[in-house]
PDB file of C-alpha atoms in Angstrom:
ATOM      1  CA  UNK A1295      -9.811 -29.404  -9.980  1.00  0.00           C
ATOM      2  CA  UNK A1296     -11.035 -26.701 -12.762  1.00  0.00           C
ATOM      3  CA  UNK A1297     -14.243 -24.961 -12.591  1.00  0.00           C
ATOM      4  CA  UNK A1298     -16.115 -26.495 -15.464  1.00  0.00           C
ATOM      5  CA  UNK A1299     -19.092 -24.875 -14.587  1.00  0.00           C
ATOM      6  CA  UNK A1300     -18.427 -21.336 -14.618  1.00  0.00           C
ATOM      7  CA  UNK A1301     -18.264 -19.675 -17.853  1.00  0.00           C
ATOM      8  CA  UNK A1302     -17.223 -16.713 -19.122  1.00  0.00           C
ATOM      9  CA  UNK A1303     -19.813 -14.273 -19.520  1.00  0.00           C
ATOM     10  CA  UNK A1304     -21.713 -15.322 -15.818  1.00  0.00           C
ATOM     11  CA  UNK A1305     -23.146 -12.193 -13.845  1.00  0.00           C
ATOM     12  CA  UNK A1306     -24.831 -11.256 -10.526  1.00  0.00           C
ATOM     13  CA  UNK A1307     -25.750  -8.417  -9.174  1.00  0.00           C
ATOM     14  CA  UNK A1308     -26.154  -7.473  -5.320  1.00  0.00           C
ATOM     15  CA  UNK A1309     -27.629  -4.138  -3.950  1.00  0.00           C
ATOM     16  CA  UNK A1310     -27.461  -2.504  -0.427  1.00  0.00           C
ATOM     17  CA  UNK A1311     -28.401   0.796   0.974  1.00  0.00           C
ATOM     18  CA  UNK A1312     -25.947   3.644   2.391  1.00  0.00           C
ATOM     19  CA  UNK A1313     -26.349   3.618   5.888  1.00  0.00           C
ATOM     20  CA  UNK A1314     -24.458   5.664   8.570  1.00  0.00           C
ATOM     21  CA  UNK A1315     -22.877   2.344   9.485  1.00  0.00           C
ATOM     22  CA  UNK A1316     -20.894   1.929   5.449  1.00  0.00           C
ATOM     23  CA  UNK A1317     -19.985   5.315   5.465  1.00  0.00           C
ATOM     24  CA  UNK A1318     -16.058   6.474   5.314  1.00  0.00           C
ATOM     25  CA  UNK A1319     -16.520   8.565   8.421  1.00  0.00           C
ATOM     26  CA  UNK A1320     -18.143   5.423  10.325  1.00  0.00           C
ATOM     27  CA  UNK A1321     -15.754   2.908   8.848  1.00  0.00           C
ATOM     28  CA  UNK A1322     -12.577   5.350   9.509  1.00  0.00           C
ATOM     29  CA  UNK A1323     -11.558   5.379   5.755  1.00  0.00           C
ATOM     30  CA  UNK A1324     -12.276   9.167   5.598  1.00  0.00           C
ATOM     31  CA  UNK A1325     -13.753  11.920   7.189  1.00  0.00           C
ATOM     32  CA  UNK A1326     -17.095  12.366   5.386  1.00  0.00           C
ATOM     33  CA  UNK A1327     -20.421  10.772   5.863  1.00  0.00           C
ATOM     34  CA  UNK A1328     -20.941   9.251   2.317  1.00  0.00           C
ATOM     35  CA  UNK A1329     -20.537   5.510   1.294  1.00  0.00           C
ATOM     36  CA  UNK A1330     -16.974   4.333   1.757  1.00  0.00           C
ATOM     37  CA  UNK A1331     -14.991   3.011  -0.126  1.00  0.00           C
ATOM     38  CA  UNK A1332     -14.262  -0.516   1.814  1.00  0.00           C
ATOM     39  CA  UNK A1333     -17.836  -0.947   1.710  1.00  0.00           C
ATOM     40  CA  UNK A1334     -17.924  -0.504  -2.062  1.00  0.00           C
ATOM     41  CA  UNK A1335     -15.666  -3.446  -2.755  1.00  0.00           C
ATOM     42  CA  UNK A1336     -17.116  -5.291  -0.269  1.00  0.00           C
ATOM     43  CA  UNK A1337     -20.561  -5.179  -2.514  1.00  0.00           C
ATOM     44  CA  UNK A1338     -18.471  -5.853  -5.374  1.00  0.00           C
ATOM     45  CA  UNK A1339     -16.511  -9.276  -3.450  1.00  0.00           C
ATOM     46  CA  UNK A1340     -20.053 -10.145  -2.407  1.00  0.00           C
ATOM     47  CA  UNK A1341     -21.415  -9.924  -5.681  1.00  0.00           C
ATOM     48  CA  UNK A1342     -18.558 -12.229  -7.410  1.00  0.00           C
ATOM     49  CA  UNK A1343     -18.495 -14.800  -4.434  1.00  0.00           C
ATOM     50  CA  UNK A1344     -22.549 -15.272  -4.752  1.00  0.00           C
ATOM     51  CA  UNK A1345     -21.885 -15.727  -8.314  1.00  0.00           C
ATOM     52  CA  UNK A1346     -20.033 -18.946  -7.708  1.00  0.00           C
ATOM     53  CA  UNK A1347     -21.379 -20.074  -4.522  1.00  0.00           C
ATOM     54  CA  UNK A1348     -23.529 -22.787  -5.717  1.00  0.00           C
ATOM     55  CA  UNK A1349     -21.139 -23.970  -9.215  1.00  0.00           C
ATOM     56  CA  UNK A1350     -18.294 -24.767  -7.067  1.00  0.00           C
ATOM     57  CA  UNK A1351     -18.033 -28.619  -5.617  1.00  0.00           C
ATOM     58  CA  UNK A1352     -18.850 -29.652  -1.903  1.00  0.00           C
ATOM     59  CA  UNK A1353     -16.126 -28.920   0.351  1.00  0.00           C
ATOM     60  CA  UNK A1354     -14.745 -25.913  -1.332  1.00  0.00           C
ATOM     61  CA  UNK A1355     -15.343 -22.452  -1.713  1.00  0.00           C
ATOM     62  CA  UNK A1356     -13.420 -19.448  -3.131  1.00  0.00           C
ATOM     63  CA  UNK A1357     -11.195 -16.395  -1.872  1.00  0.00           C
ATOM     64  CA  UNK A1358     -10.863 -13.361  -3.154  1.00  0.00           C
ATOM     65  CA  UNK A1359      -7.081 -13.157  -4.088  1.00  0.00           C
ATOM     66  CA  UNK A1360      -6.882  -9.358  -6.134  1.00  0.00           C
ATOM     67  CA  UNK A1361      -9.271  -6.669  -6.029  1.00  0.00           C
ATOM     68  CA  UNK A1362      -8.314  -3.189  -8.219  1.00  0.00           C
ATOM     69  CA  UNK A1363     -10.736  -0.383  -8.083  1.00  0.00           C
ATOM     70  CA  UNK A1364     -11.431   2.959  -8.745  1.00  0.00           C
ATOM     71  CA  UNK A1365     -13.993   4.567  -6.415  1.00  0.00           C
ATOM     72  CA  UNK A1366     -15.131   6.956  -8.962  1.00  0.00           C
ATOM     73  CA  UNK A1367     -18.020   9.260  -7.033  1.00  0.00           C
ATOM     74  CA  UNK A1368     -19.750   9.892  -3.931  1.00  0.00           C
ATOM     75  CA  UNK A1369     -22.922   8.689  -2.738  1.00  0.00           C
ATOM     76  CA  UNK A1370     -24.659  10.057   0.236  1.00  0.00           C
ATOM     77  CA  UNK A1371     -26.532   8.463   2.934  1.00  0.00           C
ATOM     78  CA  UNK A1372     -30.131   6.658   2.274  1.00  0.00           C
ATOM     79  CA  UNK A1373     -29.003   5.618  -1.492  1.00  0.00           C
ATOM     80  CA  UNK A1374     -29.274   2.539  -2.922  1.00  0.00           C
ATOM     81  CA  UNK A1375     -25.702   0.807  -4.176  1.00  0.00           C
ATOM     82  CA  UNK A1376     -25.758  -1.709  -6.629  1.00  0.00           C
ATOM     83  CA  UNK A1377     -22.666  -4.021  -7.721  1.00  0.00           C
ATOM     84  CA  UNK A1378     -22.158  -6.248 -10.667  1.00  0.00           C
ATOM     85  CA  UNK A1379     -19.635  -8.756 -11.029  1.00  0.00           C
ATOM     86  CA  UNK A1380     -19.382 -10.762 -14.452  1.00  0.00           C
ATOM     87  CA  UNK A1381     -16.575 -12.946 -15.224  1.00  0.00           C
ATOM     88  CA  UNK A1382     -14.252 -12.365 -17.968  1.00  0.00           C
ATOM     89  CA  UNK A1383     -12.188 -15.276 -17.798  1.00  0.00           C
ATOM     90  CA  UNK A1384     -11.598 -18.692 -16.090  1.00  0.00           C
ATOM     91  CA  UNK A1385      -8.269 -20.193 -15.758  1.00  0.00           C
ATOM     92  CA  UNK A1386      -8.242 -23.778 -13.546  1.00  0.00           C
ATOM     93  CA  UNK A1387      -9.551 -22.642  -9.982  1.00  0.00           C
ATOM     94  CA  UNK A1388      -8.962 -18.609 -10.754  1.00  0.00           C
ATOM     95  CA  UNK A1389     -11.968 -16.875 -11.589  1.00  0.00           C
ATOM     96  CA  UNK A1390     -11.668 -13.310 -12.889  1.00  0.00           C
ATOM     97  CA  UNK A1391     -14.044 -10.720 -12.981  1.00  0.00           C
ATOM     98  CA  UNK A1392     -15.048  -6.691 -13.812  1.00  0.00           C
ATOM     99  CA  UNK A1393     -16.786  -5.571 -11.165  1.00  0.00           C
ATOM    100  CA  UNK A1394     -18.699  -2.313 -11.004  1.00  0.00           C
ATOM    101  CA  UNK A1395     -21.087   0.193  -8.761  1.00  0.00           C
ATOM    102  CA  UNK A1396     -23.553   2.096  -9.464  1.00  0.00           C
ATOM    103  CA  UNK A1397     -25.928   4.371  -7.168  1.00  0.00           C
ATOM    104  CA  UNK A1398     -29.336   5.592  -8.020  1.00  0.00           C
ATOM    105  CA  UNK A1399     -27.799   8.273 -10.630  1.00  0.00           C
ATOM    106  CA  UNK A1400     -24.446   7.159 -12.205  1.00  0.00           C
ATOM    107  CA  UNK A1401     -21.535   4.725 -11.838  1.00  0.00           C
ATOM    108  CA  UNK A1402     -19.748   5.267  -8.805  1.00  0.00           C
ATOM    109  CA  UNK A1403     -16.660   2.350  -9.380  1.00  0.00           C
ATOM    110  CA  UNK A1404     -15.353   0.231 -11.694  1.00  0.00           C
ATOM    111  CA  UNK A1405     -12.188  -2.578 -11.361  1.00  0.00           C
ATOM    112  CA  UNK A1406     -11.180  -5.972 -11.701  1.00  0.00           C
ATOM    113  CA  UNK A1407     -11.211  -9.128  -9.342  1.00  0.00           C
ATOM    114  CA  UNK A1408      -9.896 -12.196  -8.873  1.00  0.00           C
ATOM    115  CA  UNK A1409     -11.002 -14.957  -6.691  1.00  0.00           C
ATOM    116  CA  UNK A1410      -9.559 -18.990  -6.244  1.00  0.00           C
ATOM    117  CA  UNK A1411     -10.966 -22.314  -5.478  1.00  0.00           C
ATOM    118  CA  UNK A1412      -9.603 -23.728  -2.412  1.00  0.00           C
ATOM    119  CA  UNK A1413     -10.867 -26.831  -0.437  1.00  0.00           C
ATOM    120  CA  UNK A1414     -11.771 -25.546   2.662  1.00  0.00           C
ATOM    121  CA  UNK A1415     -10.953 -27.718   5.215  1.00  0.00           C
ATOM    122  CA  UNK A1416      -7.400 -27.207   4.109  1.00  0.00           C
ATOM    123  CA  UNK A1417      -7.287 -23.810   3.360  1.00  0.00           C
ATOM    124  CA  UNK A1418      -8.336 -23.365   7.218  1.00  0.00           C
ATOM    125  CA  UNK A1419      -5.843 -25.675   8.535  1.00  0.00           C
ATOM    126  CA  UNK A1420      -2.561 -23.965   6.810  1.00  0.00           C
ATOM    127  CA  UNK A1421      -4.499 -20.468   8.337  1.00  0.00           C
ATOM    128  CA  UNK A1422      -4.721 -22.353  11.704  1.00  0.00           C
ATOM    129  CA  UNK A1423      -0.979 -23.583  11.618  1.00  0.00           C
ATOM    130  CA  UNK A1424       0.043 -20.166  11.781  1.00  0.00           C
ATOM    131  CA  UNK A1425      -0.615 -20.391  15.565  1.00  0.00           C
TER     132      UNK A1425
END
């Protein structure tokens, strides 16, 4: 199975506000209350998986298999956080992206991710046979 339907070139962007809740004091990835970092490339993952949500076939999904960042500034509380993925290249069922963040006044992060086709019926079953 390839993924004739993405192309290089294919963005989306997703945006979300700092809340106490994403913070790296809340979320235990630090001790200060502005966005964390976990949250960040969660945006970002978000951001690439609703990009090929509705171009992949019944039955299957994708999973993110590589996410590299750099969380590049701070943003405080009551922001808004916006993430763009486009992809840079497609190669059978792996989907590549650069993915970055911005806040209301500069780019906070910046990286590269990589997500896979997988039927998921039997992507769940191998997890499941783990019992």
């Amino acid at each position: 199975m390839e993924l004739t339907d993405v192309e290089v070139g294919l963005k989306n962007v997703v945006t979300e506000e700092v809340t106490q809740a994403k913070t790296a004091q809340a979320m235990g990835s630090g001790s200060l209350p502005v966005y964390a970092t976990p949250a960040m490339t969660c945006l970002m993952e978000k951001a690439a998986t609703e990009a090929l949500e509705s171009l992949v076939p019944a039955g299957w999904t994708t999973v993110g298999i590589s996410l590299h960042v750099a969380h590049k500034a701070a943003t405080p509380v009551g922001m808004k956080v916006r993430a763009e993925a486009e992809v840079t290249a497609v190669e059978g069922r792996k989907v590549t992206f650069t993915v970055r963040a911005f806040d209301d006044a500069e780019e906070i992060g910046v990286g590269t991710h990589e997500r896979f086709a997988v039927q998921k019926e039997k992507f769940l079953n191998k997890a499941q046979a783990k019992h």
